[in-house]
PDB file of C-alpha atoms in Angstrom:
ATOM      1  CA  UNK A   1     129.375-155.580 -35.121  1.00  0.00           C
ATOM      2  CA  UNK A   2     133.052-156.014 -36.428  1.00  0.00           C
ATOM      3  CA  UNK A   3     134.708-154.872 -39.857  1.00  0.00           C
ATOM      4  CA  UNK A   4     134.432-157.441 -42.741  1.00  0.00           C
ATOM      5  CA  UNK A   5     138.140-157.959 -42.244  1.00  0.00           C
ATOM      6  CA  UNK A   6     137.322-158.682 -38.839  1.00  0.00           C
ATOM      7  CA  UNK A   7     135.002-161.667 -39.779  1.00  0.00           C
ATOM      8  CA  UNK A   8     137.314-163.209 -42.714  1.00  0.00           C
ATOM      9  CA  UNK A   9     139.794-163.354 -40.164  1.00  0.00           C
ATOM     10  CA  UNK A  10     137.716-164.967 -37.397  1.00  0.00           C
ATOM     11  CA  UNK A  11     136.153-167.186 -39.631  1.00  0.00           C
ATOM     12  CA  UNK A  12     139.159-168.555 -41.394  1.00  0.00           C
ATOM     13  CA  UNK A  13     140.277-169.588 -37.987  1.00  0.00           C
ATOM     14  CA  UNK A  14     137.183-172.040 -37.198  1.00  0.00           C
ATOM     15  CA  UNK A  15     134.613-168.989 -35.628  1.00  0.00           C
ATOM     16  CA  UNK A  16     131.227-170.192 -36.313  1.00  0.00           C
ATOM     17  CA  UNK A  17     130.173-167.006 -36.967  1.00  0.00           C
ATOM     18  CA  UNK A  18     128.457-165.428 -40.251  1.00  0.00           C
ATOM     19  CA  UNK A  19     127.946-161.595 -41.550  1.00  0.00           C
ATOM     20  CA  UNK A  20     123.998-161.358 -41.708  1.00  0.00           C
ATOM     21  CA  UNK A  21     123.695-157.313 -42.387  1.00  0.00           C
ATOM     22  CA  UNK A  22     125.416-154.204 -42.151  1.00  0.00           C
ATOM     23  CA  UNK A  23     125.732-150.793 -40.897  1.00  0.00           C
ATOM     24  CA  UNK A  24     127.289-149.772 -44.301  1.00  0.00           C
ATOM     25  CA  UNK A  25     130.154-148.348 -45.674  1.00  0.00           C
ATOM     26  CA  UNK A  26     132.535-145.788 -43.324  1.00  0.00           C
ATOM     27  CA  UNK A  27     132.338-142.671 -44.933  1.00  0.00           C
ATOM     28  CA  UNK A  28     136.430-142.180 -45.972  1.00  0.00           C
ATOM     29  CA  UNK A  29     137.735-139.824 -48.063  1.00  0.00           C
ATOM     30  CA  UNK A  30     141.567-139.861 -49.529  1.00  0.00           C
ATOM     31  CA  UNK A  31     142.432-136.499 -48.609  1.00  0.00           C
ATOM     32  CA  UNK A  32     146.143-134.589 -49.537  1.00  0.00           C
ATOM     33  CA  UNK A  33     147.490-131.012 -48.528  1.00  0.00           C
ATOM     34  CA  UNK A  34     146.245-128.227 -50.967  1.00  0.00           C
ATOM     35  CA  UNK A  35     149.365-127.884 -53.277  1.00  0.00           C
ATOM     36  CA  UNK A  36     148.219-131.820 -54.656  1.00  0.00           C
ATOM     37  CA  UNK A  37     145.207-131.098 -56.851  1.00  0.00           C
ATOM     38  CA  UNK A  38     144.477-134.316 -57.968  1.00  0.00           C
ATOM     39  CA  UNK A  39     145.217-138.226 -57.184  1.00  0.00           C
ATOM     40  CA  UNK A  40     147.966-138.755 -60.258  1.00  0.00           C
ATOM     41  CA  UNK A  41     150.039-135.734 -58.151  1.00  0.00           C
ATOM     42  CA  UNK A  42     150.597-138.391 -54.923  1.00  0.00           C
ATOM     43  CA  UNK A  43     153.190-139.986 -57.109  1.00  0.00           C
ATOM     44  CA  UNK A  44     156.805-139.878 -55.288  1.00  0.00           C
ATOM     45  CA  UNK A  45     154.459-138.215 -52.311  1.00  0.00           C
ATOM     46  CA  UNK A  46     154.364-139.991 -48.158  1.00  0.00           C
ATOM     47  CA  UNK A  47     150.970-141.209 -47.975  1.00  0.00           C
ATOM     48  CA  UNK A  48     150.226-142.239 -44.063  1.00  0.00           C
ATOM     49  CA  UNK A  49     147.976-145.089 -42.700  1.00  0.00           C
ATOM     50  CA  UNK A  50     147.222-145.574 -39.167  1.00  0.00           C
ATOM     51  CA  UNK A  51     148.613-148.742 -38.291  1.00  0.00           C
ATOM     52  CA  UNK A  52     149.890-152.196 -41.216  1.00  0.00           C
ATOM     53  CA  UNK A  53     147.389-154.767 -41.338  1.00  0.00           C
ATOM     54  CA  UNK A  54     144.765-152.162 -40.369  1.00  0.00           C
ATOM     55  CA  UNK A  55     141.648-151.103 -42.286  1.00  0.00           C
ATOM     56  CA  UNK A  56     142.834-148.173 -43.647  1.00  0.00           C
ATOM     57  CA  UNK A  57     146.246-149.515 -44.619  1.00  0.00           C
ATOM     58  CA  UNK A  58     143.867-152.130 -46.836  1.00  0.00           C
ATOM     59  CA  UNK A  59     141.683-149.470 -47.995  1.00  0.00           C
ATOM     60  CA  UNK A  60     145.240-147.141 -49.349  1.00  0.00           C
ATOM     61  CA  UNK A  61     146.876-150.659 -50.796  1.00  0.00           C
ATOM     62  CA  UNK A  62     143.505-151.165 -52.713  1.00  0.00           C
ATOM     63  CA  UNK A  63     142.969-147.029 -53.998  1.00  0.00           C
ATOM     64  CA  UNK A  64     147.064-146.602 -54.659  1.00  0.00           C
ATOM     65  CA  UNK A  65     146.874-149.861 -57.015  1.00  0.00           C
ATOM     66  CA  UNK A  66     143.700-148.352 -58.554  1.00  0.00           C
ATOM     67  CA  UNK A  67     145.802-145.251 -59.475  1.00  0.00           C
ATOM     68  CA  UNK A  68     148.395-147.591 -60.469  1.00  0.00           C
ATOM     69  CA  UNK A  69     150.976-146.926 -57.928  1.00  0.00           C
ATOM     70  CA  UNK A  70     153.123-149.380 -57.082  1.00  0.00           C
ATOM     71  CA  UNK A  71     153.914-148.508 -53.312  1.00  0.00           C
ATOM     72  CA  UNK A  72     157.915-148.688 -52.144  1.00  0.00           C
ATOM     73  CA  UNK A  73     158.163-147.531 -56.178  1.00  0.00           C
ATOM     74  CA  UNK A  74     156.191-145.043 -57.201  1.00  0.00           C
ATOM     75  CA  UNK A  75     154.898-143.728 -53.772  1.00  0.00           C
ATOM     76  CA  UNK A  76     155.645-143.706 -49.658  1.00  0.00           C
ATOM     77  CA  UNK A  77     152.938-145.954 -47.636  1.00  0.00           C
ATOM     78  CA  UNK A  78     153.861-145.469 -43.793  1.00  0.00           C
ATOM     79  CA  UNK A  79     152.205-146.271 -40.706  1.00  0.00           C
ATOM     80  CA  UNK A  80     151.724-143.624 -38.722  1.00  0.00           C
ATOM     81  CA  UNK A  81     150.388-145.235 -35.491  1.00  0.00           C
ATOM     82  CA  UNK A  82     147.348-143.170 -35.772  1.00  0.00           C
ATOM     83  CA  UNK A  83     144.122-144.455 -35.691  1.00  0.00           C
ATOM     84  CA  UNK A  84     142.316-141.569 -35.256  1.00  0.00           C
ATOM     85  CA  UNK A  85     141.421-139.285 -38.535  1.00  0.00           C
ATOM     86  CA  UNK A  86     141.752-135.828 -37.111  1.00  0.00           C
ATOM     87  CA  UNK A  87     145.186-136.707 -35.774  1.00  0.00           C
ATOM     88  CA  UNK A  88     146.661-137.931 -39.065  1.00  0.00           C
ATOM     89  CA  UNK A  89     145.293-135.010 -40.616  1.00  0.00           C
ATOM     90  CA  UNK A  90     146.996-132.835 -38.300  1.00  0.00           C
ATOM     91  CA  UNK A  91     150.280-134.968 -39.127  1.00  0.00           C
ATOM     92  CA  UNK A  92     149.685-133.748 -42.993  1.00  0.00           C
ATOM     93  CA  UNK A  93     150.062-129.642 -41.953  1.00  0.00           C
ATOM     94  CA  UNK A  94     152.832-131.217 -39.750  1.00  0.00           C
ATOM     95  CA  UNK A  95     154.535-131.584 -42.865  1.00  0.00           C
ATOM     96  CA  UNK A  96     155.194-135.681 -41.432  1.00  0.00           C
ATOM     97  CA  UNK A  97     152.808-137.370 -44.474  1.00  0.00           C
ATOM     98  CA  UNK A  98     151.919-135.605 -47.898  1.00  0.00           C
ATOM     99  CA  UNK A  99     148.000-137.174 -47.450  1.00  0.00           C
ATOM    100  CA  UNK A 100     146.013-139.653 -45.940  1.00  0.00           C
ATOM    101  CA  UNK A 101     142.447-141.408 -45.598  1.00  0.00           C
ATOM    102  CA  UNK A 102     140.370-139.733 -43.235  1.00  0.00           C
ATOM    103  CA  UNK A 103     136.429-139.958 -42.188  1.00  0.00           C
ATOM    104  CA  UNK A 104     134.326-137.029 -43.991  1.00  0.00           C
ATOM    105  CA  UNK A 105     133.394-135.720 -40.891  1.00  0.00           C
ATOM    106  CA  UNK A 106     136.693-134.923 -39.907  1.00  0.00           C
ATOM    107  CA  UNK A 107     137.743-133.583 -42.900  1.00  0.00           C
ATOM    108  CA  UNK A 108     134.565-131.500 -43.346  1.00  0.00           C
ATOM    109  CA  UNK A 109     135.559-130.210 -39.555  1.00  0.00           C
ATOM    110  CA  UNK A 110     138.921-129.327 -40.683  1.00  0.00           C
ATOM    111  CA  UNK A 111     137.850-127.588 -43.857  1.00  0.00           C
ATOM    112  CA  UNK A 112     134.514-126.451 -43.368  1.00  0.00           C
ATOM    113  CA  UNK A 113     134.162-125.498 -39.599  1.00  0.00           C
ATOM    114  CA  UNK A 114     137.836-124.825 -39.022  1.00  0.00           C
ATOM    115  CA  UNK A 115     138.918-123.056 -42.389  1.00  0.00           C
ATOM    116  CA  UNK A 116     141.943-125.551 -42.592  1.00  0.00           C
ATOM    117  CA  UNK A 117     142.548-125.765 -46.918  1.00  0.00           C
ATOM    118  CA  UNK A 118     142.501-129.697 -47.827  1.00  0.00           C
ATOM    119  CA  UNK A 119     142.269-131.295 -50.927  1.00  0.00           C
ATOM    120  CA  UNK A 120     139.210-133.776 -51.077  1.00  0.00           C
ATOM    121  CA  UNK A 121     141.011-136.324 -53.603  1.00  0.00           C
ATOM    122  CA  UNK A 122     137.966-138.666 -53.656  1.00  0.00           C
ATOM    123  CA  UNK A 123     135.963-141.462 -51.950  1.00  0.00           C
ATOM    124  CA  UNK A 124     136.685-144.935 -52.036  1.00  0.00           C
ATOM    125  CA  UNK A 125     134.043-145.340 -54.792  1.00  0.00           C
ATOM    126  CA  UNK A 126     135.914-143.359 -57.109  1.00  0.00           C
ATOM    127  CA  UNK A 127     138.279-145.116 -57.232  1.00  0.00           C
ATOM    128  CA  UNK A 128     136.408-148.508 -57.275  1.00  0.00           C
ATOM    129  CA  UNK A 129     137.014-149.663 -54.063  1.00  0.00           C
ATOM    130  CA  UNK A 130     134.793-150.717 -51.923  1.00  0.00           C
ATOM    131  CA  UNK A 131     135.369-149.304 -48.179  1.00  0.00           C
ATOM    132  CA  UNK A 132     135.221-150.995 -45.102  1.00  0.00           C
ATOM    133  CA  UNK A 133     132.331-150.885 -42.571  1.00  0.00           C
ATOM    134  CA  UNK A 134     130.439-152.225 -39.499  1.00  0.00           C
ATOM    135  CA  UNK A 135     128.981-155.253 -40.443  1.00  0.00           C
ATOM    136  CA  UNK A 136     125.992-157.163 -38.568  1.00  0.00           C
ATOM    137  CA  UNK A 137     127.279-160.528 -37.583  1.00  0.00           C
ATOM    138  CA  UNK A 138     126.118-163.626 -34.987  1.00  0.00           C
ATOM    139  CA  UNK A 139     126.756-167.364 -34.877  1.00  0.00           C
ATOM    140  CA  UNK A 140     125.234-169.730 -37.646  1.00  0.00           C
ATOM    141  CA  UNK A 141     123.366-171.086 -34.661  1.00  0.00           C
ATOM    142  CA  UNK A 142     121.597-168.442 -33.196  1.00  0.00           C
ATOM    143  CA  UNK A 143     120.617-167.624 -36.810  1.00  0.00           C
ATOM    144  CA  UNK A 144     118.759-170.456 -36.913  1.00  0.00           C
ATOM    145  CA  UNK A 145     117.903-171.477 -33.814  1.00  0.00           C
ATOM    146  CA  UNK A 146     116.459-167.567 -33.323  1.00  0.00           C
ATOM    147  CA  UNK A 147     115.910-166.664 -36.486  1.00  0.00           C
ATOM    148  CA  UNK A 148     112.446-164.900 -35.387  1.00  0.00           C
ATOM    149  CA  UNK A 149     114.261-163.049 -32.703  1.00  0.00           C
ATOM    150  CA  UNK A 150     116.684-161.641 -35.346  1.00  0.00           C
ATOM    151  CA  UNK A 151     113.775-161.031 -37.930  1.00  0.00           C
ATOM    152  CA  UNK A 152     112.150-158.569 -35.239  1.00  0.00           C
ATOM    153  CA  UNK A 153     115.410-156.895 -34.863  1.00  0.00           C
ATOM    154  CA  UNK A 154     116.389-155.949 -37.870  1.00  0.00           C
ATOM    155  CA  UNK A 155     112.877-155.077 -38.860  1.00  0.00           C
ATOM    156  CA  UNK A 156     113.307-152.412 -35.849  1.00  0.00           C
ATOM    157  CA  UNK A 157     116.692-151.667 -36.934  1.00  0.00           C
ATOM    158  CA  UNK A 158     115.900-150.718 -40.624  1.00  0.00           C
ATOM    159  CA  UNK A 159     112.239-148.853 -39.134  1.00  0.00           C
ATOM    160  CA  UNK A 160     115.092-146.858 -37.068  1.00  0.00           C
ATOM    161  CA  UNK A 161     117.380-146.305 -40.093  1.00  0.00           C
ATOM    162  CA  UNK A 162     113.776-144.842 -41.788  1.00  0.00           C
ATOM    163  CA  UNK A 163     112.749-142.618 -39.435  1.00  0.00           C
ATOM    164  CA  UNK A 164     116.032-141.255 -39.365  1.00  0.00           C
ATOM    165  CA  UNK A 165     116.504-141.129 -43.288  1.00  0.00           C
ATOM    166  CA  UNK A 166     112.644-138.616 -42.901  1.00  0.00           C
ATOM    167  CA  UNK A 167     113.080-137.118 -39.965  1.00  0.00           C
ATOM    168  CA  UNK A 168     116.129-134.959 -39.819  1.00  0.00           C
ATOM    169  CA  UNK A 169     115.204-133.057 -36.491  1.00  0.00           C
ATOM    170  CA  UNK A 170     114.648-136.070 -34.645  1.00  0.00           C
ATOM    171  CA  UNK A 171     118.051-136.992 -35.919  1.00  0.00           C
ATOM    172  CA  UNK A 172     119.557-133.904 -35.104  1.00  0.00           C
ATOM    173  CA  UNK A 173     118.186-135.033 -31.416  1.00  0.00           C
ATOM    174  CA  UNK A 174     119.946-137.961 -30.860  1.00  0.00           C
ATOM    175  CA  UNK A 175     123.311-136.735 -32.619  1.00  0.00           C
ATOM    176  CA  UNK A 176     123.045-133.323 -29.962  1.00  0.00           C
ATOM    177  CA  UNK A 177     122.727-135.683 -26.765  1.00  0.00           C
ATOM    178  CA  UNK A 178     124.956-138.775 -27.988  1.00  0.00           C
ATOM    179  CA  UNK A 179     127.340-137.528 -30.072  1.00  0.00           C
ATOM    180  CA  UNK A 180     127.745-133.999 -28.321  1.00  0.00           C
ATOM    181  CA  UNK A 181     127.169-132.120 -32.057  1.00  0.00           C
ATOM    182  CA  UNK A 182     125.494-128.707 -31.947  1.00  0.00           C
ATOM    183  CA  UNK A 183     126.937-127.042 -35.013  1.00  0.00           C
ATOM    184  CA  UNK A 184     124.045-126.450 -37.637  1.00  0.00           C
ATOM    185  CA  UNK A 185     126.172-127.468 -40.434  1.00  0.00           C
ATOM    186  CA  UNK A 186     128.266-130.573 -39.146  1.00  0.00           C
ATOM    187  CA  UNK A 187     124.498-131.956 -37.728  1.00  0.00           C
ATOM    188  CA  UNK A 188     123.277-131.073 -41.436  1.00  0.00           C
ATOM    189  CA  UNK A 189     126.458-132.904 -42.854  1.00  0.00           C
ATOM    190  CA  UNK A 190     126.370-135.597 -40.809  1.00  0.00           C
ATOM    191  CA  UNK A 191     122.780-136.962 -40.935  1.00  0.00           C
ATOM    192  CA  UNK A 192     123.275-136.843 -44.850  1.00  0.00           C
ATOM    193  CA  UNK A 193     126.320-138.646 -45.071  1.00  0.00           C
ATOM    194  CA  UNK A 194     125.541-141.180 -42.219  1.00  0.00           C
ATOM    195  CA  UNK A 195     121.734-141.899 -43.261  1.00  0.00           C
ATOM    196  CA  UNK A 196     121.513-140.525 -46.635  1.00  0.00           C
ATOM    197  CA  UNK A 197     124.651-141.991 -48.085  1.00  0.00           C
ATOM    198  CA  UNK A 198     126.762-144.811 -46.002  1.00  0.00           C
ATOM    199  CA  UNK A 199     123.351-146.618 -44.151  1.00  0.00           C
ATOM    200  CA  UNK A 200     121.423-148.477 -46.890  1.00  0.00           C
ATOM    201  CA  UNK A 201     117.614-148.394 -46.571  1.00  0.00           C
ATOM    202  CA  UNK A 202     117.921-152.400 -47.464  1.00  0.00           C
ATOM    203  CA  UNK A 203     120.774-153.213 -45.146  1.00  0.00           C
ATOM    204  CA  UNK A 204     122.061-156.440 -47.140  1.00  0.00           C
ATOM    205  CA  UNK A 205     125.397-157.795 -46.452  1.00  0.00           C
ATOM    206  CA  UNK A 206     128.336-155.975 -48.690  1.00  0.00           C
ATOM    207  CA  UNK A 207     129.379-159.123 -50.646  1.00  0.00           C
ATOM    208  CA  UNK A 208     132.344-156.716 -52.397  1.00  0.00           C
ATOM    209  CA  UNK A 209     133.572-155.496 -48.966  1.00  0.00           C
ATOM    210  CA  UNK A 210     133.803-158.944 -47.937  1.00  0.00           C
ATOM    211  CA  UNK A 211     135.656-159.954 -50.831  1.00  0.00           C
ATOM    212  CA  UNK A 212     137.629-157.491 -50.635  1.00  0.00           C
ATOM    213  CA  UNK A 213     138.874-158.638 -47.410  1.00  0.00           C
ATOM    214  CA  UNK A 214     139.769-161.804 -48.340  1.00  0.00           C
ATOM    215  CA  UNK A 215     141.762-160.452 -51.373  1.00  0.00           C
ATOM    216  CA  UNK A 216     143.413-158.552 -48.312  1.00  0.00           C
ATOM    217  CA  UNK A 217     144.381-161.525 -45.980  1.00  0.00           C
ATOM    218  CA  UNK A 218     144.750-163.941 -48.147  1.00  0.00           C
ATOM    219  CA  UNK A 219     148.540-163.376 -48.140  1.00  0.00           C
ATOM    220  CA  UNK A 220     149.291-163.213 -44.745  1.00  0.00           C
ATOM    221  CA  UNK A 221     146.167-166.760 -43.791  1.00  0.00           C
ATOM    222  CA  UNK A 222     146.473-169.769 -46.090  1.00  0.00           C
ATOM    223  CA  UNK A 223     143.540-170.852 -44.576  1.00  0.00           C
ATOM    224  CA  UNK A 224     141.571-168.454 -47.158  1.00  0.00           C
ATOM    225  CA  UNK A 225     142.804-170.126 -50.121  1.00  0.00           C
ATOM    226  CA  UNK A 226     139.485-171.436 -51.980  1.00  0.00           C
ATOM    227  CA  UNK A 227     137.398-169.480 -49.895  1.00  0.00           C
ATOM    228  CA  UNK A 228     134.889-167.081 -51.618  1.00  0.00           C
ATOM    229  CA  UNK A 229     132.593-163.841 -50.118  1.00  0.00           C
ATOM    230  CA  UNK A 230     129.394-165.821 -49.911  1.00  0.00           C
ATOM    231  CA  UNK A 231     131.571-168.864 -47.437  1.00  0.00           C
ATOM    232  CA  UNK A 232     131.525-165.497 -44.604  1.00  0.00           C
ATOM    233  CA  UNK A 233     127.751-163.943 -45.151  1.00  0.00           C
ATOM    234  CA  UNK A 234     123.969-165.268 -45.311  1.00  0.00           C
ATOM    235  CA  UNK A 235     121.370-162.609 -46.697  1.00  0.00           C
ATOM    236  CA  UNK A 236     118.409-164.712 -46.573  1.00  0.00           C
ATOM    237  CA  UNK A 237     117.217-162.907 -43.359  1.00  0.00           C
ATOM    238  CA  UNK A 238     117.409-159.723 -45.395  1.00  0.00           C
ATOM    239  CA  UNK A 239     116.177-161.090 -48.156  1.00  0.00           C
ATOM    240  CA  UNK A 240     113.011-162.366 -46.285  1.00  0.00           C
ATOM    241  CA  UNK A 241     112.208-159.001 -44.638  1.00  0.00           C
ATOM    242  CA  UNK A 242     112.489-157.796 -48.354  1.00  0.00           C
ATOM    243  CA  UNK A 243     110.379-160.304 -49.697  1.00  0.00           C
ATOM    244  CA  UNK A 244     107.627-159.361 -47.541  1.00  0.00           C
ATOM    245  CA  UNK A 245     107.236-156.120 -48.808  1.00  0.00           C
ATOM    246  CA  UNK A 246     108.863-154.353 -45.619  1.00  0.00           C
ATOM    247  CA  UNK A 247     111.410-151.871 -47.419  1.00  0.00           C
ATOM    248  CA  UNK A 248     108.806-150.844 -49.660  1.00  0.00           C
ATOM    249  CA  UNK A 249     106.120-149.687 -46.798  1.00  0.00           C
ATOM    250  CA  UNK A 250     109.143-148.297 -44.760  1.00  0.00           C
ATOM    251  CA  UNK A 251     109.558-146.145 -47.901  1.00  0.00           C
ATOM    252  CA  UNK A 252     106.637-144.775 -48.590  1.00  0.00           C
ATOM    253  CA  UNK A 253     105.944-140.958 -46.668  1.00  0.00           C
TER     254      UNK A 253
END
């Protein structure tokens, strides 16, 4: 799995690789200190990415010109160096950064578990953006020179995503002895925002997150110039499993 930016990058420089699914979008929320009440308010504010070129730089770039900032004019985009979301939130009580993008869970460990006051500007969606993700991707060759092998995969992989879209407990399971989680409420929060929200129950490839990518690095690799979403991604495996009626019986209680 790599990010979509990850691909157009690897492609444009001769990979022979192609996006074939996904494990959805991250779930990021733009996220400011209490006193900013809504997204118009960031306006002359220090809003702080983790690193330039990375995905949440994109992701900021794409909401701020949404809002209609124009960044170095109407608002502060710095890199903070900080990949990780809990540690760019603590920047923002640092008083470093005004806000930032973080993952939900963070923020809902912050806010909910820790009793930290943050304002929850939005999601990506709201704004119309499309957020990045993990996206499903092997070489054009072993697509079709395995194709069968990959079929039986992902027909595992989306019976896995069903059983734990249903079955919360057995969720709850996995997330207790992988993920180390034991609080009722961030187990409860988490299996609805990872399986109920960002994982799609027909896990076809995010055309708009790819092209959003490109719109990205376009810029910085000529080698994109021409190049469209549906050059980087083949959905016909997807589509085949769908076809069959798989999603549907995967659906039903």
């Amino acid at each position: 799995t790599d990010s979509s930016s990850g691909v157009v990058s690897a492609v444009a420089r001769g990979a022979p690789i192609v996006t074939v699914s996904t494990n959805g979008a991250l779930p990021y929320q733009l996220i400011a200190l209490p006193s900013i009440k809504s997204p118009t308010e960031l306006k002359g504010k220090i809003v702080g990415s983790s690193r330039i070129g990375a995905g949440t730089d994109f992701l900021l770039r794409r909401i701020l010109a949404k809002l209609g900032f124009i960044v170095g004019k109407d608002v502060s985009l710095i890199p903070t160096g900080v990949s990780e979301s809990d540690k760019r939130i603590q920047l923002m009580f640092q008083g470093k950064i005004d806000a930032t993008i973080g993952e939900s869970d963070k923020v809902f460990q912050f806010a909910e578990l820790g009793g930290q006051k943050i304002s929850v500007l939005g999601e990506p969606k709201d704004f119309g953006v499309p957020s990045p993700g993990s996206e499903i991707n092997t070489t054009r060759q072993f697509l079709k020179e395995l194709r069968p092998r990959l079929k039986a995969f992902f027909m595992a992989y989306s019976e896995a995503i069903a059983a734990g879209r249903k079955n919360k407990e057995l969720t709850y399971q996995v997330f207790r002895k992988y993920m180390r989680v034991e609080n009722s409420k961030l187990l409860d929060f988490t299996h609805r925002v990872q399986f109920l929200d960002a994982i799609p129950a027909k896990p076809y490839p995010r055309e708009d997150a790819i092209q959003a990518s490109i719109e990205d690095l376009r810029e910085s690799t000529p080698k994109l110039e021409g190049m469209k979403a549906t050059d980087f991604f083949d959905a016909s495996l997807i589509k085949e499993i769908d076809n069959d009626g798989f999603f549907t019986r995967l659906g039903k209680p």
